[in-house]
CSV table of C-alpha atoms and ligand atoms in Angstrom, one decimal:
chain,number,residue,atom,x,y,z
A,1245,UNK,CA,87.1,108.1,112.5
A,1246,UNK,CA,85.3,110.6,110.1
A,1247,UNK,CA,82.8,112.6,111.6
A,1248,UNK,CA,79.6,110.9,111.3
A,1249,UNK,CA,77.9,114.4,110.4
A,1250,UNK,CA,80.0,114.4,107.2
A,1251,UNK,CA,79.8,110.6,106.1
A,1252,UNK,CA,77.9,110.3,102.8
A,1253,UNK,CA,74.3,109.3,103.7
A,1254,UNK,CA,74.6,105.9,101.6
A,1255,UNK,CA,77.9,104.9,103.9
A,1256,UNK,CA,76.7,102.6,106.2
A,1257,UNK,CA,80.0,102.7,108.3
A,1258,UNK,CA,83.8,103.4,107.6
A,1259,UNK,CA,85.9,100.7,107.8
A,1260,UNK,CA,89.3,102.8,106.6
A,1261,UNK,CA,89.5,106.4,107.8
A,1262,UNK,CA,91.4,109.1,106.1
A,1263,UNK,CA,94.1,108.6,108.8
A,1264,UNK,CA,93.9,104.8,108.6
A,1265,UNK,CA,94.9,105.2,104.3
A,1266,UNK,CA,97.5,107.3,105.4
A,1267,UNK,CA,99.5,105.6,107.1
A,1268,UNK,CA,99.0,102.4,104.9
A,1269,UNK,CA,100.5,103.8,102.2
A,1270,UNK,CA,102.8,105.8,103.8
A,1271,UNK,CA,104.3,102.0,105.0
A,1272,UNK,CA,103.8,100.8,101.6
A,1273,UNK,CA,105.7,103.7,100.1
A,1274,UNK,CA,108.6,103.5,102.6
A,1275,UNK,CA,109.0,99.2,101.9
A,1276,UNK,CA,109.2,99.9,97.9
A,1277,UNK,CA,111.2,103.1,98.4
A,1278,UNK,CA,114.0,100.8,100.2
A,1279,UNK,CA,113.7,97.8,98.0
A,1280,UNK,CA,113.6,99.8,94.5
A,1281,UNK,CA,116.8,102.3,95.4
A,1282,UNK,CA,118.8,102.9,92.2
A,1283,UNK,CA,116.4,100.7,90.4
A,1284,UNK,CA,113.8,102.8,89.2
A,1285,UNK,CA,110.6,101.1,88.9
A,1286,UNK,CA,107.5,101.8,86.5
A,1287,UNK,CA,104.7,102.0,88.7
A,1288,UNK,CA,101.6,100.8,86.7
A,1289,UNK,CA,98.0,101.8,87.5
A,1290,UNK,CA,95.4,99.5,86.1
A,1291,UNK,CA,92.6,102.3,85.4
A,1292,UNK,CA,89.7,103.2,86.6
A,1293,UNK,CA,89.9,102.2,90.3
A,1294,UNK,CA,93.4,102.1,91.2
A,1295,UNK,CA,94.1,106.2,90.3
A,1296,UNK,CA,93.3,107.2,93.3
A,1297,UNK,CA,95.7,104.9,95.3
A,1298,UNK,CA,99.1,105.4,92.2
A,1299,UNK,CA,98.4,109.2,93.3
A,1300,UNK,CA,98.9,108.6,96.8
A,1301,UNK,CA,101.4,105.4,96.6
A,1302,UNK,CA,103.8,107.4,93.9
A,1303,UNK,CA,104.2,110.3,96.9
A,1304,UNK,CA,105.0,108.0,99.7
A,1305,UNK,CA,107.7,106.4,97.1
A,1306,UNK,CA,110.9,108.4,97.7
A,1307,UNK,CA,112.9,107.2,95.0
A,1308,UNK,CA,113.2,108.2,91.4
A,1309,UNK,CA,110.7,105.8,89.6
A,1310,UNK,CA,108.0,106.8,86.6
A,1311,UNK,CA,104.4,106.0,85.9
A,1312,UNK,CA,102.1,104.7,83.2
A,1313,UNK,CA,98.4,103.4,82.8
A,1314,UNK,CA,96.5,101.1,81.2
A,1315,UNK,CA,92.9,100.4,81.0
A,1316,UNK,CA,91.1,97.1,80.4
A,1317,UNK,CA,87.9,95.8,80.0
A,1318,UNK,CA,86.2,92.7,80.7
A,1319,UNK,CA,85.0,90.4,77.6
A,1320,UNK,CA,81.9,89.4,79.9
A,1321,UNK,CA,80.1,87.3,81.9
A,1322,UNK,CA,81.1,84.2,80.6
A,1323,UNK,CA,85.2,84.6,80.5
A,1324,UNK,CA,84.7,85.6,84.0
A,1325,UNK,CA,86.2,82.9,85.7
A,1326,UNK,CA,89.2,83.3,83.3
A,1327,UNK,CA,90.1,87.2,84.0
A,1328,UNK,CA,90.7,87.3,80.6
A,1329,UNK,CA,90.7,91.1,79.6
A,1330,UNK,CA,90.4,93.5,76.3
A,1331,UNK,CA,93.2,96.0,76.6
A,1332,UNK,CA,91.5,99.6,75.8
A,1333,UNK,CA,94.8,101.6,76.2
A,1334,UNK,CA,98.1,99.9,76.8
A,1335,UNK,CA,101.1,101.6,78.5
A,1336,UNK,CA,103.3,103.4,76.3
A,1337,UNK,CA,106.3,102.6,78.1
A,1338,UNK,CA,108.5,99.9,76.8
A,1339,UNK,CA,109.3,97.1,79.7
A,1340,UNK,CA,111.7,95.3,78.8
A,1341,UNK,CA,114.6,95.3,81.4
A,1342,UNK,CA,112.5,97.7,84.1
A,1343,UNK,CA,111.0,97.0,87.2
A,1344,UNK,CA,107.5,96.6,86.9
A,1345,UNK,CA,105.2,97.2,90.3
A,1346,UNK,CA,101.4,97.6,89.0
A,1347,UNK,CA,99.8,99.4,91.6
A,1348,UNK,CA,96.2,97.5,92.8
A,1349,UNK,CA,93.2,99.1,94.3
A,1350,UNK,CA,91.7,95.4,95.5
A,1351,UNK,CA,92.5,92.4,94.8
A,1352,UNK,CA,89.3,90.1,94.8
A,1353,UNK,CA,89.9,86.6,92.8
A,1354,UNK,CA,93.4,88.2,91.5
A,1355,UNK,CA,92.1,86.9,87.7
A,1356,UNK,CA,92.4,89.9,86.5
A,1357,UNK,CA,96.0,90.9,87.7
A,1358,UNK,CA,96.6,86.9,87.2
A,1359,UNK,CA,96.1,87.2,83.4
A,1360,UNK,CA,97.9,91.0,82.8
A,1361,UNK,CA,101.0,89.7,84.7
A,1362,UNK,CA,101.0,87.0,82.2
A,1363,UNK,CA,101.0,89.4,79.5
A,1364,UNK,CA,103.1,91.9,81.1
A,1365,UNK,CA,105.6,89.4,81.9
A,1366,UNK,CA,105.9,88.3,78.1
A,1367,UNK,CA,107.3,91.8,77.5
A,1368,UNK,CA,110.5,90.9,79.1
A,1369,UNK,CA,110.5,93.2,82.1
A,1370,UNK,CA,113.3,92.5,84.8
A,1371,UNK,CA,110.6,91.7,87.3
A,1372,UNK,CA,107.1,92.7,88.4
A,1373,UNK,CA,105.5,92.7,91.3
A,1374,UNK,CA,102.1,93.5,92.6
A,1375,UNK,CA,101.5,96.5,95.5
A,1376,UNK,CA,97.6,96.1,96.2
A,1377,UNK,CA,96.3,98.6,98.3
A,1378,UNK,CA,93.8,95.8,100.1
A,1379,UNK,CA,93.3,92.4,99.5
A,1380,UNK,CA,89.3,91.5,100.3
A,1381,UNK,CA,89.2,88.2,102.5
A,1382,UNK,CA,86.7,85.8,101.1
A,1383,UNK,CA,86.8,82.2,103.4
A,1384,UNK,CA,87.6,79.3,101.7
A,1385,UNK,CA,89.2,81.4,98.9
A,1386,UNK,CA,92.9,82.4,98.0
A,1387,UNK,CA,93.5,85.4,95.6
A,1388,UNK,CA,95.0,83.8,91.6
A,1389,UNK,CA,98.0,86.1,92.6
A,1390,UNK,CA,99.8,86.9,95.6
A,1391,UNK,CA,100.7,90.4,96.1
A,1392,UNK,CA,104.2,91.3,97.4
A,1393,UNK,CA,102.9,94.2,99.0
A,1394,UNK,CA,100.0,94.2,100.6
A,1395,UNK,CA,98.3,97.6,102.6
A,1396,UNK,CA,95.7,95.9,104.2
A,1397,UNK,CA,92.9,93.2,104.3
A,1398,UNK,CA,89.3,94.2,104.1
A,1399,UNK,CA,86.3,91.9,104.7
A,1400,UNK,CA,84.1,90.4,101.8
A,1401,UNK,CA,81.3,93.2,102.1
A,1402,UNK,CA,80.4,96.3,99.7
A,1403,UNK,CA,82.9,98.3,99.7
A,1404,UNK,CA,83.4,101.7,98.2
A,1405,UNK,CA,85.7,104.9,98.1
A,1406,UNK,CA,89.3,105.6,98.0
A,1407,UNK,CA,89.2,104.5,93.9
A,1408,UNK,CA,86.5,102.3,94.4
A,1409,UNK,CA,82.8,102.2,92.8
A,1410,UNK,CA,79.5,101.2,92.9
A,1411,UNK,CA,78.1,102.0,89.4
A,1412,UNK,CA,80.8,104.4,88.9
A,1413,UNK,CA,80.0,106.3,92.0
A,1414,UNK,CA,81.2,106.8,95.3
A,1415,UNK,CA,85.3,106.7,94.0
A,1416,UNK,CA,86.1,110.1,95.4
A,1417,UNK,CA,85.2,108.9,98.4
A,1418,UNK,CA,88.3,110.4,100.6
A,1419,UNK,CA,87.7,106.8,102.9
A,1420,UNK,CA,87.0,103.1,102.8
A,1421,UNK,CA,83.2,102.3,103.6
A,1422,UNK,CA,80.7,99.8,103.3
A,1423,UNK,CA,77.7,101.2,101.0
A,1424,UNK,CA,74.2,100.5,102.6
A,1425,UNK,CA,72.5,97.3,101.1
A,1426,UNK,CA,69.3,99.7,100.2
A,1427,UNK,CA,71.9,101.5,97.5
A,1428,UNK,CA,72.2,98.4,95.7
A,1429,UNK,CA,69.6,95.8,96.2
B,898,LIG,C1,88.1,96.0,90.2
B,898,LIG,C2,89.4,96.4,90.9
B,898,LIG,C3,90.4,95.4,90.4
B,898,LIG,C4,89.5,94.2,90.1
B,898,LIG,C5,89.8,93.2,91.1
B,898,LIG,O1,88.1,96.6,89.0
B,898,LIG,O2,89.7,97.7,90.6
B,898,LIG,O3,91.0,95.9,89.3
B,898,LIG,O4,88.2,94.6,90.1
B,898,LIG,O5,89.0,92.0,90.8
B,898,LIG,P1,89.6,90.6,90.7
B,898,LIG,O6,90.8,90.5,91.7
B,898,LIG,O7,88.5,89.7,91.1
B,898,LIG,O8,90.1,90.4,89.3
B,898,LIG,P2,86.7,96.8,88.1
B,898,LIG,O9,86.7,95.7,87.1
B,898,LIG,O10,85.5,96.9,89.0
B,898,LIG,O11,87.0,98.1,87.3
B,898,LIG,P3,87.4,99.6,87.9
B,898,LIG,O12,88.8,99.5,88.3
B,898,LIG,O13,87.1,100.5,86.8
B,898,LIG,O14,86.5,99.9,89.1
């Protein structure tokens, strides 16, 4: 557990210590590193809030494999629902015939993974999967996607660090906490 002296004063409480990330991804890196052997995979980070977790997941892989990035942006409110998403930079790696694993900081509804592995998948890759770091439990609700690696599940609260923001903030966070309702209401 981090030291309680050092936790940022808006952290209301950690719910995934430096130690606790560790050894995630180290379990996540060993399970692609044995199914991707001799197969090389592009490891895809969907920017901004997975960089932080492709940095960590690409040194627990130990077979050859390669990176590339792409950022998206939401149209809005209103296409919401269908996780329909402007591409701002695309990946300038051809897919067709690689192994694509996109490399997921949360998966929430999954729309937004839901609608890029359509598009993704029209590009004639030789498979594609999904590694998300943690999947947030929401009752009464499954994820559009299903992630074939998943680090861990994390409860339906405000959470930040490790990638992930509150108004752009908090992603350096070195560990997973739940940002005090004051911050944001
Ligand atoms: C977050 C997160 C996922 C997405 C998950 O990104 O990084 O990419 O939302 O949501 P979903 O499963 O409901 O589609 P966000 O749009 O906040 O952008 P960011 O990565 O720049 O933080």
């Amino acid at each position: 557990m981090e030291d309680q002296a050092q936790l940022n004063p808006d952290i209301e409480s950690v719910i995934l210590s430096e130690q606790d990330i560790a050894s995630i991804v180290k379990r996540l890196g060993d399970e692609i590193s044995l199914d991707y052997a001799d197969k090389d995979p592009l490891i895809v980070a969907v920017l901004r809030g997975a960089f932080v977790f492709m940095g960590d997941l690409v040194r627990a892989i130990k077979v050859p494999c390669t990176v590339d990035f792409m950022a998206v942006s939401s149209y809005g409110a209103g296409v919401k629902s269908s996780g329909e998403v402007r591409i701002v930079k695309d990946l300038d790696t051809k897919l067709e015939g690689r192994h694509v694993i996109i490399a997921e900081d949360i998966l929430d509804s999954g729309l937004t993974l839901s609608y890029l592995m359509r598009l993704l998948g029209e590009r004639k890759p030789a498979s594609i999967r999904i590694c998300a770091f943690a999947v947030k439990d929401v009752p009464g609700k499954k994820p559009a996607v299903a992630p074939t690696y998943v680090g861990t599940h994390v409860p339906n609260s405000f959470i930040v660090g490790y990638g992930l923001d509150y108004a752009e903030h908090y992603r350096n966070l070195p560990y997973v906490g739940v940002l005090k309702p004051e911050v944001y209401s």
